[in-house]
PDB file of C-alpha atoms and ligand atoms in Angstrom:
ATOM      1  CA  MET A  18     -24.332  -6.965  -0.409  1.00 59.00           C
ATOM      2  CA  ALA A  19     -24.472  -3.455  -1.932  1.00 62.00           C
ATOM      3  CA  ASP A  20     -22.266  -2.974  -5.004  1.00 77.00           C
ATOM      4  CA  LYS A  21     -19.523  -0.492  -4.129  1.00 91.00           C
ATOM      5  CA  GLY A  22     -18.051  -0.114  -7.613  1.00 97.00           C
ATOM      6  CA  ALA A  23     -14.492  -0.981  -8.487  1.00 98.00           C
ATOM      7  CA  ALA A  24     -11.276  -0.525  -6.507  1.00 98.00           C
ATOM      8  CA  ILE A  25      -7.829  -0.679  -8.054  1.00 98.00           C
ATOM      9  CA  VAL A  26      -5.195  -2.399  -5.879  1.00 98.00           C
ATOM     10  CA  THR A  27      -1.596  -1.989  -7.042  1.00 98.00           C
ATOM     11  CA  GLY A  28       0.910  -4.592  -5.880  1.00 98.00           C
ATOM     12  CA  GLY A  29      -2.072  -6.914  -5.766  1.00 98.00           C
ATOM     13  CA  ALA A  30      -0.114 -10.000  -6.767  1.00 98.00           C
ATOM     14  CA  SER A  31       1.536 -10.424  -3.362  1.00 97.00           C
ATOM     15  CA  GLY A  32       1.528  -9.747   0.356  1.00 98.00           C
ATOM     16  CA  ILE A  33      -0.500  -6.794   1.591  1.00 98.00           C
ATOM     17  CA  GLY A  34      -1.972  -6.006  -1.854  1.00 98.00           C
ATOM     18  CA  PHE A  35      -3.249  -9.546  -2.284  1.00 98.00           C
ATOM     19  CA  ALA A  36      -4.874  -9.526   1.178  1.00 98.00           C
ATOM     20  CA  VAL A  37      -6.447  -6.111   0.428  1.00 98.00           C
ATOM     21  CA  ALA A  38      -7.894  -7.416  -2.850  1.00 98.00           C
ATOM     22  CA  LYS A  39      -9.364 -10.460  -1.096  1.00 98.00           C
ATOM     23  CA  GLN A  40     -10.886  -8.356   1.698  1.00 98.00           C
ATOM     24  CA  LEU A  41     -12.430  -5.850  -0.725  1.00 98.00           C
ATOM     25  CA  LEU A  42     -13.929  -8.624  -2.897  1.00 98.00           C
ATOM     26  CA  GLY A  43     -15.480 -10.101   0.256  1.00 97.00           C
ATOM     27  CA  ASP A  44     -16.870  -6.658   1.115  1.00 97.00           C
ATOM     28  CA  GLY A  45     -18.689  -6.357  -2.232  1.00 97.00           C
ATOM     29  CA  TRP A  46     -16.210  -4.339  -4.296  1.00 98.00           C
ATOM     30  CA  SER A  47     -15.222  -5.238  -7.831  1.00 97.00           C
ATOM     31  CA  VAL A  48     -11.418  -5.293  -7.820  1.00 98.00           C
ATOM     32  CA  VAL A  49      -8.770  -4.553 -10.406  1.00 97.00           C
ATOM     33  CA  ILE A  50      -5.465  -6.000  -9.212  1.00 98.00           C
ATOM     34  CA  ALA A  51      -2.476  -4.392 -10.860  1.00 98.00           C
ATOM     35  CA  ASP A  52       1.136  -5.508 -10.657  1.00 98.00           C
ATOM     36  CA  ARG A  53       4.292  -5.593 -12.775  1.00 98.00           C
ATOM     37  CA  SER A  54       4.497  -9.358 -12.298  1.00 95.00           C
ATOM     38  CA  ARG A  55       2.254 -11.108 -14.854  1.00 96.00           C
ATOM     39  CA  ASP A  56       2.979 -14.539 -13.289  1.00 98.00           C
ATOM     40  CA  GLY A  57       2.200 -13.152  -9.862  1.00 97.00           C
ATOM     41  CA  LEU A  58      -1.107 -11.743 -11.091  1.00 98.00           C
ATOM     42  CA  GLU A  59      -2.060 -15.120 -12.612  1.00 98.00           C
ATOM     43  CA  ARG A  60      -1.296 -16.854  -9.307  1.00 98.00           C
ATOM     44  CA  ALA A  61      -3.238 -14.204  -7.369  1.00 98.00           C
ATOM     45  CA  ALA A  62      -6.241 -14.498  -9.721  1.00 98.00           C
ATOM     46  CA  SER A  63      -6.328 -18.258  -9.262  1.00 97.00           C
ATOM     47  CA  GLY A  64      -6.266 -17.727  -5.482  1.00 97.00           C
ATOM     48  CA  LEU A  65      -9.278 -15.422  -5.858  1.00 97.00           C
ATOM     49  CA  ASN A  66     -11.266 -17.479  -8.373  1.00 95.00           C
ATOM     50  CA  ALA A  67     -14.290 -17.639  -6.044  1.00 96.00           C
ATOM     51  CA  PHE A  68     -14.742 -13.966  -7.048  1.00 96.00           C
ATOM     52  CA  SER A  69     -13.714 -14.258 -10.709  1.00 94.00           C
ATOM     53  CA  SER A  70     -16.769 -12.392 -12.038  1.00 96.00           C
ATOM     54  CA  LYS A  71     -15.723  -9.295 -10.023  1.00 97.00           C
ATOM     55  CA  LEU A  72     -11.988  -9.495 -10.627  1.00 97.00           C
ATOM     56  CA  LYS A  73      -9.842  -8.013 -13.350  1.00 97.00           C
ATOM     57  CA  THR A  74      -6.042  -7.985 -13.674  1.00 97.00           C
ATOM     58  CA  LEU A  75      -3.813  -5.301 -15.172  1.00 97.00           C
ATOM     59  CA  VAL A  76      -0.067  -5.556 -15.839  1.00 97.00           C
ATOM     60  CA  PHE A  77       1.863  -2.323 -15.454  1.00 98.00           C
ATOM     61  CA  ASP A  78       4.961  -0.908 -13.796  1.00 98.00           C
ATOM     62  CA  VAL A  79       3.937   1.971 -11.508  1.00 98.00           C
ATOM     63  CA  ALA A  80       7.259   3.680 -12.308  1.00 98.00           C
ATOM     64  CA  VAL A  81       6.496   3.913 -16.040  1.00 98.00           C
ATOM     65  CA  GLU A  82       4.029   6.781 -16.433  1.00 98.00           C
ATOM     66  CA  SER A  83       2.915   5.889 -19.972  1.00 98.00           C
ATOM     67  CA  GLU A  84       2.025   2.341 -18.892  1.00 98.00           C
ATOM     68  CA  VAL A  85       0.034   3.603 -15.910  1.00 98.00           C
ATOM     69  CA  VAL A  86      -1.851   6.214 -17.933  1.00 98.00           C
ATOM     70  CA  ALA A  87      -2.825   3.733 -20.658  1.00 98.00           C
ATOM     71  CA  ALA A  88      -3.798   0.912 -18.269  1.00 97.00           C
ATOM     72  CA  ILE A  89      -5.927   3.037 -15.945  1.00 97.00           C
ATOM     73  CA  ALA A  90      -7.671   4.839 -18.807  1.00 96.00           C
ATOM     74  CA  ASP A  91      -8.753   1.393 -19.997  1.00 92.00           C
ATOM     75  CA  CYS A  92      -9.605  -0.179 -16.670  1.00 92.00           C
ATOM     76  CA  GLU A  93     -13.330   0.569 -16.601  1.00 95.00           C
ATOM     77  CA  ARG A  94     -13.885  -1.302 -19.906  1.00 91.00           C
ATOM     78  CA  ASP A  95     -16.159  -4.262 -19.048  1.00 84.00           C
ATOM     79  CA  ALA A  96     -15.861  -3.334 -15.388  1.00 86.00           C
ATOM     80  CA  ALA A  97     -17.629  -1.258 -12.729  1.00 96.00           C
ATOM     81  CA  PRO A  98     -16.906   2.462 -12.285  1.00 98.00           C
ATOM     82  CA  VAL A  99     -13.819   3.125 -10.176  1.00 98.00           C
ATOM     83  CA  HIS A 100     -14.454   4.537  -6.693  1.00 98.00           C
ATOM     84  CA  GLY A 101     -11.421   3.182  -4.827  1.00 98.00           C
ATOM     85  CA  LEU A 102      -7.642   2.827  -5.011  1.00 98.00           C
ATOM     86  CA  VAL A 103      -5.187   1.186  -2.630  1.00 99.00           C
ATOM     87  CA  ASN A 104      -1.579   1.949  -3.566  1.00 98.00           C
ATOM     88  CA  CYS A 105       0.346  -1.111  -2.303  1.00 98.00           C
ATOM     89  CA  ALA A 106       3.031  -1.564  -4.991  1.00 98.00           C
ATOM     90  CA  GLY A 107       6.426  -0.902  -3.469  1.00 98.00           C
ATOM     91  CA  ILE A 108       9.934  -2.106  -2.892  1.00 98.00           C
ATOM     92  CA  ALA A 109      12.088  -2.055   0.247  1.00 97.00           C
ATOM     93  CA  ARG A 110      15.863  -2.092   0.588  1.00 96.00           C
ATOM     94  CA  ASP A 111      17.927  -1.940   3.786  1.00 95.00           C
ATOM     95  CA  VAL A 112      21.148  -0.165   2.796  1.00 97.00           C
ATOM     96  CA  PRO A 113      23.571   1.702   5.084  1.00 98.00           C
ATOM     97  CA  PHE A 114      23.615   5.456   4.532  1.00 98.00           C
ATOM     98  CA  PHE A 115      27.172   5.598   3.100  1.00 98.00           C
ATOM     99  CA  ASP A 116      26.401   2.786   0.652  1.00 98.00           C
ATOM    100  CA  THR A 117      23.218   4.390  -0.676  1.00 98.00           C
ATOM    101  CA  SER A 118      23.798   5.567  -4.237  1.00 98.00           C
ATOM    102  CA  ALA A 119      21.747   8.332  -5.806  1.00 98.00           C
ATOM    103  CA  GLU A 120      20.626   5.787  -8.374  1.00 98.00           C
ATOM    104  CA  LEU A 121      19.232   3.463  -5.691  1.00 98.00           C
ATOM    105  CA  PHE A 122      17.622   6.408  -3.877  1.00 98.00           C
ATOM    106  CA  ARG A 123      15.921   7.568  -7.104  1.00 98.00           C
ATOM    107  CA  SER A 124      14.732   4.093  -8.030  1.00 98.00           C
ATOM    108  CA  ILE A 125      13.034   3.673  -4.642  1.00 98.00           C
ATOM    109  CA  LEU A 126      11.410   7.122  -4.895  1.00 98.00           C
ATOM    110  CA  ASP A 127      10.303   6.343  -8.455  1.00 98.00           C
ATOM    111  CA  ILE A 128       8.339   3.254  -7.411  1.00 98.00           C
ATOM    112  CA  ASN A 129       7.156   4.038  -3.882  1.00 98.00           C
ATOM    113  CA  LEU A 130       6.433   7.755  -4.170  1.00 99.00           C
ATOM    114  CA  VAL A 131       6.235   8.915  -7.799  1.00 99.00           C
ATOM    115  CA  GLY A 132       4.555   5.629  -8.785  1.00 98.00           C
ATOM    116  CA  SER A 133       1.890   6.028  -6.091  1.00 99.00           C
ATOM    117  CA  PHE A 134       1.354   9.616  -7.222  1.00 99.00           C
ATOM    118  CA  VAL A 135       0.896   8.806 -10.918  1.00 99.00           C
ATOM    119  CA  VAL A 136      -1.482   5.909 -10.207  1.00 99.00           C
ATOM    120  CA  ALA A 137      -3.468   8.112  -7.781  1.00 99.00           C
ATOM    121  CA  ARG A 138      -3.683  10.988 -10.273  1.00 98.00           C
ATOM    122  CA  GLU A 139      -5.008   8.746 -13.033  1.00 98.00           C
ATOM    123  CA  ALA A 140      -7.410   6.871 -10.746  1.00 98.00           C
ATOM    124  CA  ALA A 141      -8.664  10.135  -9.223  1.00 98.00           C
ATOM    125  CA  LYS A 142      -9.593  11.383 -12.705  1.00 98.00           C
ATOM    126  CA  LEU A 143     -11.962   8.391 -12.977  1.00 98.00           C
ATOM    127  CA  MET A 144     -13.295   8.870  -9.445  1.00 98.00           C
ATOM    128  CA  ARG A 145     -13.957  12.567 -10.072  1.00 98.00           C
ATOM    129  CA  ALA A 146     -15.950  11.678 -13.206  1.00 98.00           C
ATOM    130  CA  ASN A 147     -17.810   8.991 -11.192  1.00 98.00           C
ATOM    131  CA  GLY A 148     -18.847  11.373  -8.397  1.00 98.00           C
ATOM    132  CA  GLY A 149     -16.142  10.591  -5.817  1.00 98.00           C
ATOM    133  CA  GLY A 150     -14.229   7.853  -4.045  1.00 98.00           C
ATOM    134  CA  ALA A 151     -11.408   7.079  -1.682  1.00 98.00           C
ATOM    135  CA  ILE A 152      -7.667   6.468  -1.946  1.00 99.00           C
ATOM    136  CA  VAL A 153      -5.436   4.665   0.549  1.00 99.00           C
ATOM    137  CA  ASN A 154      -1.674   5.011   0.198  1.00 99.00           C
ATOM    138  CA  ILE A 155       0.517   2.464   1.958  1.00 99.00           C
ATOM    139  CA  SER A 156       3.295   4.294   3.803  1.00 98.00           C
ATOM    140  CA  SER A 157       5.352   2.703   6.619  1.00 98.00           C
ATOM    141  CA  VAL A 158       6.519   3.346  10.177  1.00 98.00           C
ATOM    142  CA  SER A 159       9.881   3.892   8.437  1.00 98.00           C
ATOM    143  CA  GLY A 160       8.330   7.063   6.959  1.00 98.00           C
ATOM    144  CA  GLN A 161       7.701   8.327  10.509  1.00 98.00           C
ATOM    145  CA  ARG A 162      10.783   7.152  12.407  1.00 97.00           C
ATOM    146  CA  GLY A 163      14.484   7.001  11.564  1.00 96.00           C
ATOM    147  CA  ASN A 164      15.032   3.289  11.106  1.00 95.00           C
ATOM    148  CA  PRO A 165      18.628   2.327  10.222  1.00 95.00           C
ATOM    149  CA  GLY A 166      19.331   1.379   6.613  1.00 96.00           C
ATOM    150  CA  ARG A 167      16.206   3.173   5.497  1.00 97.00           C
ATOM    151  CA  THR A 168      17.365   6.597   4.315  1.00 98.00           C
ATOM    152  CA  ALA A 169      15.896   6.061   0.850  1.00 98.00           C
ATOM    153  CA  TYR A 170      12.972   3.831   1.801  1.00 98.00           C
ATOM    154  CA  GLY A 171      12.044   6.061   4.742  1.00 98.00           C
ATOM    155  CA  ALA A 172      12.220   9.183   2.595  1.00 98.00           C
ATOM    156  CA  SER A 173       9.924   7.573   0.054  1.00 98.00           C
ATOM    157  CA  LYS A 174       7.408   6.601   2.727  1.00 98.00           C
ATOM    158  CA  GLY A 175       7.609   9.972   4.509  1.00 98.00           C
ATOM    159  CA  GLY A 176       6.910  11.502   1.116  1.00 99.00           C
ATOM    160  CA  VAL A 177       3.826   9.297   0.803  1.00 99.00           C
ATOM    161  CA  ILE A 178       2.485  10.822   4.038  1.00 99.00           C
ATOM    162  CA  ALA A 179       3.100  14.425   2.899  1.00 98.00           C
ATOM    163  CA  MET A 180       1.559  13.612  -0.508  1.00 99.00           C
ATOM    164  CA  THR A 181      -1.476  12.023   1.166  1.00 99.00           C
ATOM    165  CA  GLN A 182      -2.166  15.167   3.180  1.00 98.00           C
ATOM    166  CA  ALA A 183      -1.856  17.487   0.160  1.00 98.00           C
ATOM    167  CA  MET A 184      -4.051  15.180  -1.931  1.00 99.00           C
ATOM    168  CA  ALA A 185      -6.687  15.032   0.823  1.00 99.00           C
ATOM    169  CA  VAL A 186      -6.936  18.822   0.800  1.00 98.00           C
ATOM    170  CA  GLU A 187      -7.084  19.250  -2.969  1.00 98.00           C
ATOM    171  CA  LEU A 188      -9.317  16.294  -3.735  1.00 98.00           C
ATOM    172  CA  ALA A 189     -11.954  17.032  -1.073  1.00 98.00           C
ATOM    173  CA  ALA A 190     -13.698  19.229  -3.629  1.00 98.00           C
ATOM    174  CA  ALA A 191     -14.043  16.201  -5.899  1.00 98.00           C
ATOM    175  CA  ALA A 192     -15.509  14.119  -3.026  1.00 98.00           C
ATOM    176  CA  ILE A 193     -12.379  11.987  -2.907  1.00 98.00           C
ATOM    177  CA  ARG A 194     -10.977  11.084   0.525  1.00 99.00           C
ATOM    178  CA  VAL A 195      -7.264  10.279   0.787  1.00 99.00           C
ATOM    179  CA  ASN A 196      -5.659   8.506   3.736  1.00 99.00           C
ATOM    180  CA  ALA A 197      -2.468   6.590   4.444  1.00 99.00           C
ATOM    181  CA  ILE A 198      -1.684   3.471   6.434  1.00 99.00           C
ATOM    182  CA  ALA A 199       1.676   3.166   8.168  1.00 98.00           C
ATOM    183  CA  PRO A 200       2.270  -0.529   8.778  1.00 98.00           C
ATOM    184  CA  GLY A 201       4.895  -1.852  11.151  1.00 98.00           C
ATOM    185  CA  PRO A 202       6.563  -5.113  10.123  1.00 98.00           C
ATOM    186  CA  ILE A 203       4.050  -7.360   8.374  1.00 98.00           C
ATOM    187  CA  ASP A 204       4.800 -10.964   7.499  1.00 97.00           C
ATOM    188  CA  THR A 205       4.838 -10.854   3.701  1.00 96.00           C
ATOM    189  CA  PRO A 206       7.245 -12.124   1.024  1.00 93.00           C
ATOM    190  CA  MET A 207       8.986  -8.708   1.182  1.00 93.00           C
ATOM    191  CA  VAL A 208       9.741  -8.987   4.884  1.00 95.00           C
ATOM    192  CA  LYS A 209      10.612 -12.693   4.765  1.00 92.00           C
ATOM    193  CA  GLN A 210      13.326 -11.759   2.267  1.00 92.00           C
ATOM    194  CA  LEU A 211      14.486  -8.597   4.120  1.00 93.00           C
ATOM    195  CA  HIS A 212      14.464  -9.467   7.839  1.00 95.00           C
ATOM    196  CA  THR A 213      17.143 -11.784   9.244  1.00 94.00           C
ATOM    197  CA  PRO A 214      16.382 -13.634  12.523  1.00 95.00           C
ATOM    198  CA  SER A 215      18.344 -10.950  14.376  1.00 95.00           C
ATOM    199  CA  ASP A 216      16.326  -8.161  12.660  1.00 94.00           C
ATOM    200  CA  ARG A 217      13.168  -9.914  13.787  1.00 96.00           C
ATOM    201  CA  ALA A 218      14.361 -10.047  17.395  1.00 96.00           C
ATOM    202  CA  ILE A 219      15.182  -6.307  17.309  1.00 95.00           C
ATOM    203  CA  TRP A 220      11.763  -5.422  15.848  1.00 96.00           C
ATOM    204  CA  LEU A 221       9.892  -7.625  18.321  1.00 96.00           C
ATOM    205  CA  ARG A 222      11.570  -5.855  21.252  1.00 95.00           C
ATOM    206  CA  ALA A 223      10.276  -2.513  19.897  1.00 96.00           C
ATOM    207  CA  ILE A 224       6.673  -3.607  19.358  1.00 97.00           C
ATOM    208  CA  PRO A 225       4.495  -3.553  22.489  1.00 96.00           C
ATOM    209  CA  GLN A 226       2.266  -6.293  21.085  1.00 97.00           C
ATOM    210  CA  THR A 227       5.429  -8.443  20.495  1.00 96.00           C
ATOM    211  CA  ARG A 228       4.328  -9.797  17.149  1.00 98.00           C
ATOM    212  CA  TYR A 229       4.593  -9.045  13.446  1.00 98.00           C
ATOM    213  CA  GLY A 230       1.352  -8.001  11.778  1.00 98.00           C
ATOM    214  CA  THR A 231      -0.467 -10.041   9.179  1.00 98.00           C
ATOM    215  CA  PRO A 232      -1.428  -8.840   5.706  1.00 98.00           C
ATOM    216  CA  GLU A 233      -5.044  -9.146   6.914  1.00 98.00           C
ATOM    217  CA  ASP A 234      -4.367  -6.623   9.723  1.00 98.00           C
ATOM    218  CA  VAL A 235      -3.537  -4.057   7.039  1.00 98.00           C
ATOM    219  CA  ALA A 236      -6.308  -5.187   4.674  1.00 99.00           C
ATOM    220  CA  ASN A 237      -8.962  -4.621   7.368  1.00 98.00           C
ATOM    221  CA  ALA A 238      -7.716  -1.070   7.923  1.00 99.00           C
ATOM    222  CA  ALA A 239      -7.634  -0.374   4.172  1.00 99.00           C
ATOM    223  CA  ALA A 240     -11.181  -1.704   3.737  1.00 98.00           C
ATOM    224  CA  PHE A 241     -12.376   0.581   6.547  1.00 98.00           C
ATOM    225  CA  LEU A 242     -10.700   3.657   5.048  1.00 98.00           C
ATOM    226  CA  LEU A 243     -12.062   2.887   1.584  1.00 98.00           C
ATOM    227  CA  ASP A 244     -15.647   2.475   2.814  1.00 98.00           C
ATOM    228  CA  GLY A 245     -17.276   5.923   2.920  1.00 98.00           C
ATOM    229  CA  SER A 246     -20.212   4.591   4.975  1.00 97.00           C
ATOM    230  CA  ARG A 247     -17.776   3.868   7.839  1.00 98.00           C
ATOM    231  CA  SER A 248     -15.005   6.426   7.383  1.00 98.00           C
ATOM    232  CA  GLY A 249     -16.738   9.222   5.456  1.00 98.00           C
ATOM    233  CA  PHE A 250     -15.381  12.080   7.611  1.00 98.00           C
ATOM    234  CA  ILE A 251     -11.805  10.763   7.717  1.00 99.00           C
ATOM    235  CA  THR A 252      -9.388  12.258   5.214  1.00 99.00           C
ATOM    236  CA  GLY A 253      -5.717  13.236   5.354  1.00 98.00           C
ATOM    237  CA  HIS A 254      -5.178  10.776   8.217  1.00 98.00           C
ATOM    238  CA  VAL A 255      -2.317   8.325   8.781  1.00 98.00           C
ATOM    239  CA  LEU A 256      -3.526   5.127  10.432  1.00 98.00           C
ATOM    240  CA  ASN A 257      -0.744   3.144  12.085  1.00 98.00           C
ATOM    241  CA  VAL A 258      -1.152  -0.629  11.929  1.00 98.00           C
ATOM    242  CA  ASP A 259       1.942  -1.440  13.919  1.00 98.00           C
ATOM    243  CA  GLY A 260       1.173  -3.169  17.236  1.00 98.00           C
ATOM    244  CA  GLY A 261       2.044   0.057  19.095  1.00 98.00           C
ATOM    245  CA  PHE A 262       5.520   0.597  17.561  1.00 98.00           C
ATOM    246  CA  ALA A 263       5.073   4.305  16.807  1.00 97.00           C
ATOM    247  CA  ALA A 264       3.392   4.995  20.147  1.00 97.00           C
ATOM    248  CA  ALA A 265       6.171   3.409  22.213  1.00 96.00           C
ATOM    249  CA  GLY A 266       8.800   5.232  24.198  1.00 87.00           C
ATOM    250  CA  LEU A 267      10.555   3.437  27.015  1.00 84.00           C
ATOM    251  CA  GLN A 268       9.334  -0.084  27.521  1.00 81.00           C
ATOM    252  CA  THR A 269       9.706  -2.049  30.725  1.00 75.00           C
ATOM    253  CA  PRO A 270      11.551  -5.308  30.127  1.00 70.00           C
ATOM    254  CA  ASP A 271       8.802  -7.292  31.858  1.00 61.00           C
ATOM    255  CA  PRO A 272       5.463  -5.438  31.606  1.00 54.00           C
ATOM    256  CA  ALA A 273       3.183  -6.130  34.570  1.00 53.00           C
TER     257      ALA A 273
HETATM  258  P1  NAD B 324       5.445  -7.689  -1.497  1.00 76.97           P
HETATM  259  O1  NAD B 324       6.816  -7.681  -2.060  1.00 76.97           O
HETATM  260  O2  NAD B 324       4.882  -8.953  -0.935  1.00 76.97           O
HETATM  261  O3  NAD B 324       4.414  -7.113  -2.560  1.00 76.97           O
HETATM  262  C1  NAD B 324       4.712  -5.963  -3.297  1.00 76.97           C
HETATM  263  C2  NAD B 324       4.085  -6.104  -4.676  1.00 76.97           C
HETATM  264  O4  NAD B 324       4.354  -4.890  -5.392  1.00 76.97           O
HETATM  265  C3  NAD B 324       4.697  -7.266  -5.502  1.00 76.97           C
HETATM  266  O5  NAD B 324       3.675  -8.066  -6.056  1.00 76.97           O
HETATM  267  C4  NAD B 324       5.497  -6.544  -6.575  1.00 76.97           C
HETATM  268  O6  NAD B 324       5.536  -7.258  -7.818  1.00 76.97           O
HETATM  269  C5  NAD B 324       4.723  -5.238  -6.701  1.00 76.97           C
HETATM  270  N1  NAD B 324       5.552  -4.187  -7.272  1.00 76.97           N
HETATM  271  C6  NAD B 324       6.807  -3.814  -6.861  1.00 76.97           C
HETATM  272  N2  NAD B 324       7.285  -2.850  -7.667  1.00 76.97           N
HETATM  273  C7  NAD B 324       6.291  -2.599  -8.591  1.00 76.97           C
HETATM  274  C8  NAD B 324       6.205  -1.714  -9.689  1.00 76.97           C
HETATM  275  N3  NAD B 324       7.225  -0.918 -10.030  1.00 76.97           N
HETATM  276  N4  NAD B 324       5.058  -1.714 -10.422  1.00 76.97           N
HETATM  277  C9  NAD B 324       4.055  -2.541 -10.113  1.00 76.97           C
HETATM  278  N5  NAD B 324       4.092  -3.427  -9.100  1.00 76.97           N
HETATM  279  C10 NAD B 324       5.205  -3.453  -8.336  1.00 76.97           C
HETATM  280  O7  NAD B 324       5.460  -6.545  -0.382  1.00 76.97           O
HETATM  281  P2  NAD B 324       4.447  -6.164   0.804  1.00 76.97           P
HETATM  282  O8  NAD B 324       5.161  -6.451   2.054  1.00 76.97           O
HETATM  283  O9  NAD B 324       3.104  -6.718   0.552  1.00 76.97           O
HETATM  284  O10 NAD B 324       4.433  -4.566   0.632  1.00 76.97           O
HETATM  285  C11 NAD B 324       3.315  -3.845   0.103  1.00 76.97           C
HETATM  286  C12 NAD B 324       3.490  -2.379   0.460  1.00 76.97           C
HETATM  287  O11 NAD B 324       3.470  -2.246   1.876  1.00 76.97           O
HETATM  288  C13 NAD B 324       4.797  -1.765  -0.014  1.00 76.97           C
HETATM  289  O12 NAD B 324       4.559  -0.437  -0.431  1.00 76.97           O
HETATM  290  C14 NAD B 324       5.650  -1.750   1.240  1.00 76.97           C
HETATM  291  O13 NAD B 324       6.633  -0.770   1.210  1.00 76.97           O
HETATM  292  C15 NAD B 324       4.596  -1.484   2.287  1.00 76.97           C
HETATM  293  N6  NAD B 324       4.989  -1.888   3.634  1.00 76.97           N
HETATM  294  C16 NAD B 324       5.255  -3.190   3.909  1.00 76.97           C
HETATM  295  C17 NAD B 324       5.603  -3.528   5.207  1.00 76.97           C
HETATM  296  C18 NAD B 324       5.940  -4.940   5.578  1.00 76.97           C
HETATM  297  O14 NAD B 324       6.424  -5.140   6.698  1.00 76.97           O
HETATM  298  N7  NAD B 324       5.672  -5.942   4.731  1.00 76.97           N
HETATM  299  C19 NAD B 324       5.691  -2.550   6.206  1.00 76.97           C
HETATM  300  C20 NAD B 324       5.393  -1.241   5.877  1.00 76.97           C
HETATM  301  C21 NAD B 324       5.039  -0.910   4.577  1.00 76.97           C
END
């Protein structure tokens, strides 16, 4: 399989990020998984040991700019040149509007939006020096629709979409494509912790395919958007991986 260079996957210790790392390794990428959880990274690396020669781990908090700058500047040492980034690190909180403090709002923006920006800026510097690449930012259907309890989370993910479009325009000159994925509910540790049985029932009623997605559903889309031989003319796009959630209006109770 052709060597594609290295892709950085933030949030790679868990859930969607872990599935993305596994998919990219299978597709011939070298992968740098980054996360703030050192234990999580060790567990992830042992789950990917079939690919150990192409895998590197980096511990950093995406919300701490100095950590991101230092770690990414160093990430090509003993590794392939960086041509890809998938920004998966993120947190989710369901909090009613009147209970949302400015501090909570800022902390969610810091990780989901500013963190994705700083990682992308530093990774794009490497890609520009390497002749180009592709970036995938993980947004959410909550960045496109007004889901209750998601004022802060939704704002962070809507911001990711706006940032993706502006980045796609500016970075085209450096041969860097930038796209976003908007997942619906995906069965990951985040969602298992967040969604009660009654939340799950409400979501399932709103999803035409009547199921939660898998981390692999998102990983396949990310791998496609990262691979310039398959998606070379796609940039600034938001790809929904949501079982039809964002497309749905009225739904018949018993579709024929
Ligand atoms: P997860 O909790 O399983 O994984 C998130 C990973 O990000 C964890 O390993 C965590 O340690 C890491 N992380 C969190 N904050 C970090 C920080 N400050 N610095 C570095 N690493 C950090 O969650 P997931 O469900 O896999 O979510 C991945 C991404 O997908 C998130 O951005 C999330 O908002 C988005 N998303 C998830 C769903 C879903 O239903 N699971 C839906 C839409 C969007």
